[in-house]
Amino acid sequence: MVRFSLLRDLEKGERKVAVDMEMNVLIVDDYKTMLRIIKNLLAQLGFRNVDEATDGTMALELMRNKKYGLVISDWNMEPMTGLELLKQVRAATDQNAKVPFIMITAESKTENVIAAKQAGVNNYIVKPFNAETLKQKISAVLGAF
Amino acid sequence: MADMQKQGSQGYKRDQVIQIINSVIDRVHEVDQENLQRQLHDLKKIIEGMREELRTTRPLDIHSKHIPVASDELDAVVAATEEATGTIMDSCETIQSLFDSMDQATAASVEAEVTKIFEACSFQDITGQRITKVIGALKAIDDKVSVILKLVGTEFPGVGGAAGAKAAESEDESGDTEGDSDGRTGDAALLNGPQLPDQGISQEEIDRLLAEFD
């Protein structure tokens, strides 16, 4: 399934830069449905090593022990929101301080986008989204596809 | 609201009002002023009718029955859609596991359709968040109704009740008795999504906004 997507892109000459598909990706969302959707879409794009967290606190715990190449997080979670997670990640001095961070959220107000950008987000996807949008934003962040 | 409480504690009680009205009616009868007597009788009927209407509308049901039922029903909607979405995605993953048994062209076509199904399943996340907001609004209505019941119950025994009084006392202690603001500040005030159509901005507008930072 994965190889088909990549093969199509390669055949069209659309893939410009190789992405390390073995990189660790962390997805954070308190809705199991959304975690499953994102994980499946990432699998279709070729990402094999995907970890899941259901809130910011759990995400930080995972990030303490592993280096991630990409974090995709929801905003509205308890007890720690995605914005707070982003702030803590950027404030840290560890191996994940500069990890590419994409916010996927239903918060679609201008002030939210600005707050996320000021906190250091690399890209912002508003829900509901499709696979193509996810692919485009990951590509923009990782410089691939 | 504070004025109403003050008036309630310093003004006349219901029985006193009725006693005064009856007393006036008696005197009016003695002086034979028929018109005034009729108006006072009408006034008494209005007050008694109002009491009866308040009692028959069973306002305590809002707190004890209607709000909890509505919240439970909405919780059930979230649970049911989550379960159904899980079943749909299970089927999608089963289909995906069969890709290797398909020729490449067929697998690619099926993959595209399965992707659309996964994308569509995100409705469960969005509707779940919207329903959570509705449940929060119901809770706020419940709190406000309880405060009103406490005040009404003071003047019309049997209409309000202990539950309303308890909620009202709780709100009195927090000092939150009026106003639309939920008191959130800072980052917490940013959590308002999902926005209704034309309340938020589109993905394209978000992209343009982010580009302005570069």
Short mmCIF file of C-alpha atoms in Angstrom, two decimals:
data_model
loop_
_atom_site.label_atom_id
_atom_site.label_comp_id
_atom_site.label_asym_id
_atom_site.label_seq_id
_atom_site.Cartn_x
_atom_site.Cartn_y
_atom_site.Cartn_z
CA MET A 1 0.00 0.00 0.00
CA VAL A 2 2.72 2.40 1.05
CA ARG A 3 4.99 1.58 -1.80
CA PHE A 4 2.21 2.32 -4.27
CA SER A 5 1.93 5.93 -3.15
CA LEU A 6 5.65 6.43 -3.24
CA LEU A 7 6.01 4.65 -6.57
CA ARG A 8 3.35 6.87 -8.11
CA ASP A 9 5.17 9.95 -6.93
CA LEU A 10 8.51 8.66 -8.13
CA GLU A 11 7.05 7.85 -11.52
CA LYS A 12 5.69 11.36 -11.79
CA GLY A 13 9.04 12.77 -10.71
CA GLU A 14 7.36 14.56 -7.82
CA ARG A 15 9.56 13.28 -5.05
CA LYS A 16 12.50 15.63 -4.79
CA VAL A 17 14.23 14.78 -1.52
CA ALA A 18 14.58 11.46 0.20
CA VAL A 19 12.96 11.25 3.60
CA ASP A 20 14.15 8.91 6.26
CA MET A 21 11.09 6.75 6.55
CA GLU A 22 12.67 5.05 9.53
CA MET A 23 12.54 8.22 11.59
CA ASN A 24 10.52 8.14 14.78
CA VAL A 25 7.23 10.02 14.51
CA LEU A 26 5.13 10.93 17.54
CA ILE A 27 1.40 11.60 17.17
CA VAL A 28 -0.53 13.12 20.07
CA ASP A 29 -4.32 13.22 20.30
CA ASP A 30 -6.84 12.42 23.00
CA TYR A 31 -9.27 10.87 20.48
CA LYS A 32 -8.39 7.28 19.69
CA THR A 33 -10.16 7.60 16.35
CA MET A 34 -7.93 10.47 15.29
CA LEU A 35 -4.77 8.70 16.44
CA ARG A 36 -5.75 5.73 14.33
CA ILE A 37 -6.55 7.87 11.29
CA ILE A 38 -3.27 9.78 11.42
CA LYS A 39 -1.27 6.62 12.06
CA ASN A 40 -2.88 4.96 9.04
CA LEU A 41 -2.28 7.95 6.80
CA LEU A 42 1.35 8.11 7.95
CA ALA A 43 1.70 4.41 7.17
CA GLN A 44 0.43 5.10 3.67
CA LEU A 45 3.09 7.78 3.31
CA GLY A 46 5.70 5.26 4.36
CA PHE A 47 6.41 6.14 7.98
CA ARG A 48 6.97 2.92 9.85
CA ASN A 49 7.92 3.99 13.35
CA VAL A 50 4.99 5.85 14.79
CA ASP A 51 4.39 6.27 18.52
CA GLU A 52 1.14 7.48 20.04
CA ALA A 53 0.35 9.65 23.08
CA THR A 54 -3.04 10.77 24.36
CA ASP A 55 -1.95 14.07 25.90
CA GLY A 56 1.01 16.40 26.31
CA THR A 57 2.25 14.82 29.51
CA MET A 58 2.45 11.37 27.97
CA ALA A 59 4.15 12.84 24.89
CA LEU A 60 6.85 14.51 27.00
CA GLU A 61 7.45 11.24 28.79
CA LEU A 62 8.02 9.46 25.46
CA MET A 63 10.25 12.27 24.23
CA ARG A 64 12.50 11.97 27.24
CA ASN A 65 13.61 8.55 26.08
CA LYS A 66 13.60 8.77 22.31
CA LYS A 67 14.66 11.16 19.56
CA TYR A 68 11.82 12.02 17.18
CA GLY A 69 12.03 13.29 13.64
CA LEU A 70 8.49 14.66 13.63
CA VAL A 71 5.74 15.44 16.14
CA ILE A 72 2.12 15.79 15.06
CA SER A 73 -0.12 17.00 17.87
CA ASP A 74 -3.69 17.97 18.59
CA TRP A 75 -4.21 21.17 20.59
CA ASN A 76 -7.25 20.57 22.82
CA MET A 77 -6.20 17.87 25.30
CA GLU A 78 -6.13 17.45 29.06
CA PRO A 79 -4.30 17.74 31.34
CA MET A 80 -1.62 19.19 29.05
CA THR A 81 -2.66 20.86 25.80
CA GLY A 82 -0.78 20.65 22.54
CA LEU A 83 0.25 24.29 22.86
CA GLU A 84 1.75 23.70 26.29
CA LEU A 85 3.48 20.60 24.94
CA LEU A 86 4.95 22.67 22.12
CA LYS A 87 6.17 25.33 24.55
CA GLN A 88 7.80 22.76 26.79
CA VAL A 89 9.45 21.01 23.87
CA ARG A 90 10.89 24.27 22.57
CA ALA A 91 11.98 25.39 26.04
CA ALA A 92 13.90 22.17 26.64
CA THR A 93 17.54 21.70 25.70
CA ASP A 94 17.33 18.00 24.96
CA GLN A 95 17.53 16.03 21.71
CA ASN A 96 13.96 16.92 20.71
CA ALA A 97 14.06 20.68 21.32
CA LYS A 98 14.09 21.48 17.61
CA VAL A 99 11.92 18.61 16.39
CA PRO A 100 9.57 19.59 13.52
CA PHE A 101 6.18 20.12 15.13
CA ILE A 102 2.86 20.14 13.27
CA MET A 103 -0.34 21.11 15.04
CA ILE A 104 -3.50 19.37 13.83
CA THR A 105 -6.50 20.95 15.48
CA ALA A 106 -10.10 22.06 15.20
CA GLU A 107 -9.04 25.47 16.56
CA SER A 108 -9.24 27.60 13.45
CA LYS A 109 -9.13 31.16 14.71
CA THR A 110 -6.42 33.57 13.67
CA GLU A 111 -5.26 34.10 17.25
CA ASN A 112 -4.73 30.35 17.63
CA VAL A 113 -2.52 30.15 14.56
CA ILE A 114 -0.50 33.16 15.72
CA ALA A 115 -0.13 31.74 19.24
CA ALA A 116 1.05 28.42 17.85
CA LYS A 117 3.52 30.09 15.50
CA GLN A 118 4.89 32.24 18.28
CA ALA A 119 5.34 29.10 20.37
CA GLY A 120 7.43 27.58 17.58
CA VAL A 121 5.08 25.44 15.52
CA ASN A 122 6.37 24.46 12.07
CA ASN A 123 3.01 23.96 10.42
CA TYR A 124 -0.68 24.01 11.24
CA ILE A 125 -3.47 21.81 9.91
CA VAL A 126 -7.11 22.50 10.65
CA LYS A 127 -9.51 19.61 11.14
CA PRO A 128 -11.13 18.03 9.26
CA PHE A 129 -8.22 17.45 6.91
CA ASN A 130 -7.41 15.01 4.14
CA ALA A 131 -4.43 12.83 3.34
CA GLU A 132 -3.16 15.23 0.70
CA THR A 133 -3.08 18.15 3.16
CA LEU A 134 -1.21 16.02 5.70
CA LYS A 135 1.28 14.98 3.03
CA GLN A 136 1.79 18.58 1.88
CA LYS A 137 2.43 19.89 5.38
CA ILE A 138 4.81 17.08 6.27
CA SER A 139 6.58 17.73 3.00
CA ALA A 140 6.85 21.42 3.79
CA VAL A 141 8.33 20.66 7.20
CA LEU A 142 10.69 17.86 6.25
CA GLY A 143 11.54 19.17 2.80
CA ALA A 144 10.44 16.04 1.03
CA PHE A 145 7.94 14.51 -1.37
CA MET B 1 -29.49 39.34 41.53
CA ALA B 2 -28.03 40.79 44.70
CA ASP B 3 -30.87 43.31 44.77
CA MET B 4 -33.41 40.51 44.53
CA GLN B 5 -31.82 38.66 47.40
CA LYS B 6 -31.81 41.82 49.51
CA GLN B 7 -35.45 42.49 48.72
CA GLY B 8 -36.30 38.89 49.53
CA SER B 9 -34.68 38.99 52.94
CA GLN B 10 -35.97 42.44 53.95
CA GLY B 11 -39.39 42.55 52.20
CA TYR B 12 -42.68 40.83 52.97
CA LYS B 13 -43.03 37.06 52.86
CA ARG B 14 -45.72 35.39 50.78
CA ASP B 15 -48.07 34.68 53.68
CA GLN B 16 -47.72 38.25 54.88
CA VAL B 17 -48.65 39.58 51.44
CA ILE B 18 -51.73 37.35 51.29
CA GLN B 19 -52.71 38.38 54.80
CA ILE B 20 -52.42 42.03 53.89
CA ILE B 21 -54.42 41.57 50.70
CA ASN B 22 -57.16 39.70 52.54
CA SER B 23 -57.20 42.36 55.18
CA VAL B 24 -57.54 45.09 52.56
CA ILE B 25 -60.27 43.10 50.81
CA ASP B 26 -62.19 42.80 54.05
CA ARG B 27 -61.98 46.53 54.65
CA VAL B 28 -62.85 47.30 51.07
CA HIS B 29 -65.93 45.14 51.49
CA GLU B 30 -66.92 47.10 54.56
CA VAL B 31 -66.64 50.39 52.73
CA ASP B 32 -68.44 48.85 49.77
CA GLN B 33 -66.05 49.94 47.04
CA GLU B 34 -66.90 47.24 44.54
CA ASN B 35 -64.47 48.19 41.84
CA LEU B 36 -61.47 48.24 44.12
CA GLN B 37 -62.56 44.96 45.66
CA ARG B 38 -62.80 43.30 42.26
CA GLN B 39 -59.32 44.50 41.29
CA LEU B 40 -57.83 43.21 44.50
CA HIS B 41 -59.54 39.88 43.97
CA ASP B 42 -58.08 39.75 40.48
CA LEU B 43 -54.66 40.53 41.88
CA LYS B 44 -54.97 37.71 44.34
CA LYS B 45 -56.04 35.33 41.57
CA ILE B 46 -53.03 36.35 39.48
CA ILE B 47 -50.63 35.67 42.33
CA GLU B 48 -52.22 32.32 43.12
CA GLY B 49 -52.28 31.42 39.43
CA MET B 50 -48.64 32.25 39.09
CA ARG B 51 -47.77 30.04 42.03
CA GLU B 52 -49.76 27.20 40.54
CA GLU B 53 -48.17 27.59 37.13
CA LEU B 54 -44.69 27.56 38.61
CA ARG B 55 -45.55 24.43 40.55
CA THR B 56 -47.09 22.59 37.59
CA THR B 57 -44.19 23.35 35.27
CA ARG B 58 -42.04 21.32 37.67
CA PRO B 59 -38.93 23.50 37.33
CA LEU B 60 -36.91 21.13 39.52
CA ASP B 61 -37.16 18.59 36.69
CA ILE B 62 -34.77 20.75 34.68
CA HIS B 63 -32.04 20.09 37.22
CA SER B 64 -32.96 16.59 38.29
CA LYS B 65 -34.21 15.09 35.03
CA HIS B 66 -33.98 17.01 31.76
CA ILE B 67 -30.36 18.18 31.91
CA PRO B 68 -28.97 14.81 33.11
CA VAL B 69 -30.99 12.95 30.47
CA ALA B 70 -29.79 15.27 27.71
CA SER B 71 -26.16 14.93 28.86
CA ASP B 72 -26.42 11.14 29.03
CA GLU B 73 -27.98 10.98 25.57
CA LEU B 74 -25.20 13.09 24.11
CA ASP B 75 -22.57 10.96 25.85
CA ALA B 76 -24.24 7.94 24.26
CA VAL B 77 -24.05 9.58 20.83
CA VAL B 78 -20.30 10.08 21.26
CA ALA B 79 -19.82 6.49 22.41
CA ALA B 80 -21.95 5.07 19.58
CA THR B 81 -20.19 7.06 16.86
CA GLU B 82 -16.80 6.10 18.31
CA GLU B 83 -17.74 2.44 18.24
CA ALA B 84 -19.14 2.67 14.71
CA THR B 85 -16.06 4.53 13.51
CA GLY B 86 -13.87 1.84 15.05
CA THR B 87 -15.80 -0.84 13.18
CA ILE B 88 -15.45 1.05 9.89
CA MET B 89 -11.71 1.43 10.39
CA ASP B 90 -11.38 -2.25 11.32
CA SER B 91 -12.93 -3.11 7.96
CA CYS B 92 -10.61 -0.69 6.18
CA GLU B 93 -7.58 -2.30 7.75
CA THR B 94 -8.85 -5.72 6.74
CA ILE B 95 -9.13 -4.48 3.17
CA GLN B 96 -5.63 -3.03 3.38
CA SER B 97 -4.29 -6.41 4.49
CA LEU B 98 -5.57 -7.84 1.20
CA PHE B 99 -3.59 -5.44 -0.98
CA ASP B 100 -0.84 -7.99 -1.54
CA SER B 101 -3.36 -10.36 -3.13
CA MET B 102 -4.47 -7.70 -5.64
CA ASP B 103 -2.75 -6.57 -8.78
CA GLN B 104 -1.01 -3.22 -8.50
CA ALA B 105 -3.62 -1.17 -10.34
CA THR B 106 -6.51 -2.61 -8.35
CA ALA B 107 -4.64 -2.18 -5.08
CA ALA B 108 -3.90 1.46 -5.91
CA SER B 109 -7.57 2.15 -6.66
CA VAL B 110 -8.76 0.42 -3.52
CA GLU B 111 -6.10 2.23 -1.48
CA ALA B 112 -7.39 5.59 -2.71
CA GLU B 113 -10.93 4.73 -1.66
CA VAL B 114 -9.83 3.37 1.71
CA THR B 115 -7.94 6.61 2.31
CA LYS B 116 -11.14 8.57 1.66
CA ILE B 117 -12.94 6.44 4.24
CA PHE B 118 -10.23 7.11 6.81
CA GLU B 119 -10.43 10.83 6.09
CA ALA B 120 -14.20 10.77 6.49
CA CYS B 121 -13.88 9.01 9.84
CA SER B 122 -12.44 12.18 11.32
CA PHE B 123 -16.07 13.32 11.65
CA GLN B 124 -16.12 11.43 14.93
CA ASP B 125 -13.43 13.66 16.40
CA ILE B 126 -15.15 16.85 15.27
CA THR B 127 -18.65 15.82 16.37
CA GLY B 128 -17.24 14.59 19.67
CA GLN B 129 -15.71 17.98 20.38
CA ARG B 130 -18.90 19.79 19.39
CA ILE B 131 -21.02 17.57 21.62
CA THR B 132 -18.63 18.13 24.51
CA LYS B 133 -19.20 21.86 24.07
CA VAL B 134 -22.98 21.33 24.12
CA ILE B 135 -22.72 19.29 27.33
CA GLY B 136 -20.73 22.16 28.86
CA ALA B 137 -23.45 24.61 27.81
CA LEU B 138 -26.13 22.39 29.38
CA LYS B 139 -24.16 22.35 32.63
CA ALA B 140 -24.01 26.15 32.59
CA ILE B 141 -27.79 26.32 32.00
CA ASP B 142 -28.31 23.87 34.85
CA ASP B 143 -26.26 26.04 37.21
CA LYS B 144 -28.16 29.21 36.26
CA VAL B 145 -31.55 27.50 36.60
CA SER B 146 -30.55 26.25 40.04
CA VAL B 147 -29.75 29.79 41.15
CA ILE B 148 -33.14 31.01 39.90
CA LEU B 149 -34.90 28.10 41.63
CA LYS B 150 -33.26 29.00 44.88
CA LEU B 151 -34.52 32.57 44.66
CA VAL B 152 -38.01 31.54 43.51
CA GLY B 153 -38.15 28.83 46.15
CA THR B 154 -37.62 31.41 48.89
CA GLU B 155 -40.75 33.27 47.88
CA PHE B 156 -42.78 30.29 46.65
CA PRO B 157 -42.17 27.24 48.83
CA GLY B 158 -42.42 23.99 46.90
CA VAL B 159 -41.29 25.51 43.62
CA GLY B 160 -37.55 25.69 44.29
CA GLY B 161 -35.69 23.16 46.38
CA ALA B 162 -32.65 21.90 48.16
CA ALA B 163 -30.85 20.98 44.95
CA GLY B 164 -31.30 24.45 43.56
CA ALA B 165 -30.30 26.00 46.83
CA LYS B 166 -27.17 23.89 46.99
CA ALA B 167 -26.09 24.85 43.49
CA ALA B 168 -26.86 28.46 44.13
CA GLU B 169 -24.86 28.48 47.34
CA SER B 170 -21.96 26.92 45.47
CA GLU B 171 -22.14 29.66 42.87
CA ASP B 172 -22.47 32.33 45.52
CA GLU B 173 -19.25 31.10 47.10
CA SER B 174 -17.39 31.31 43.81
CA GLY B 175 -18.74 34.82 43.28
CA ASP B 176 -19.79 33.88 39.77
CA THR B 177 -23.39 34.97 39.68
CA GLU B 178 -23.66 36.85 36.44
CA GLY B 179 -21.99 37.67 33.13
CA ASP B 180 -21.28 35.65 29.97
CA SER B 181 -17.52 35.38 30.41
CA ASP B 182 -16.25 32.02 31.62
CA GLY B 183 -13.32 33.74 33.24
CA ARG B 184 -10.63 31.98 31.20
CA THR B 185 -7.47 33.90 30.42
CA GLY B 186 -4.17 33.32 28.63
CA ASP B 187 -3.70 30.09 26.66
CA ALA B 188 -6.86 28.61 28.21
CA ALA B 189 -8.94 31.32 26.52
CA LEU B 190 -7.75 30.04 23.13
CA LEU B 191 -9.60 26.72 23.48
CA ASN B 192 -12.90 27.41 21.71
CA GLY B 193 -12.94 25.07 18.72
CA PRO B 194 -14.29 23.59 16.62
CA GLN B 195 -15.46 26.90 15.20
CA LEU B 196 -18.77 27.04 13.37
CA PRO B 197 -18.68 27.83 9.64
CA ASP B 198 -17.42 31.39 9.00
CA GLN B 199 -16.26 31.78 12.61
CA GLY B 200 -12.80 30.38 11.97
CA ILE B 201 -10.37 30.68 9.07
CA SER B 202 -9.70 28.16 6.29
CA GLN B 203 -6.61 26.02 5.73
CA GLU B 204 -5.66 28.36 2.87
CA GLU B 205 -5.92 31.41 5.13
CA ILE B 206 -3.88 29.60 7.79
CA ASP B 207 -1.21 28.86 5.20
CA ARG B 208 -1.08 32.53 4.17
CA LEU B 209 -0.94 33.63 7.79
CA LEU B 210 1.94 31.28 8.57
CA ALA B 211 3.79 32.44 5.46
CA GLU B 212 3.74 35.98 6.81
CA PHE B 213 6.00 34.84 9.65
CA ASP B 214 8.67 33.59 7.23
#
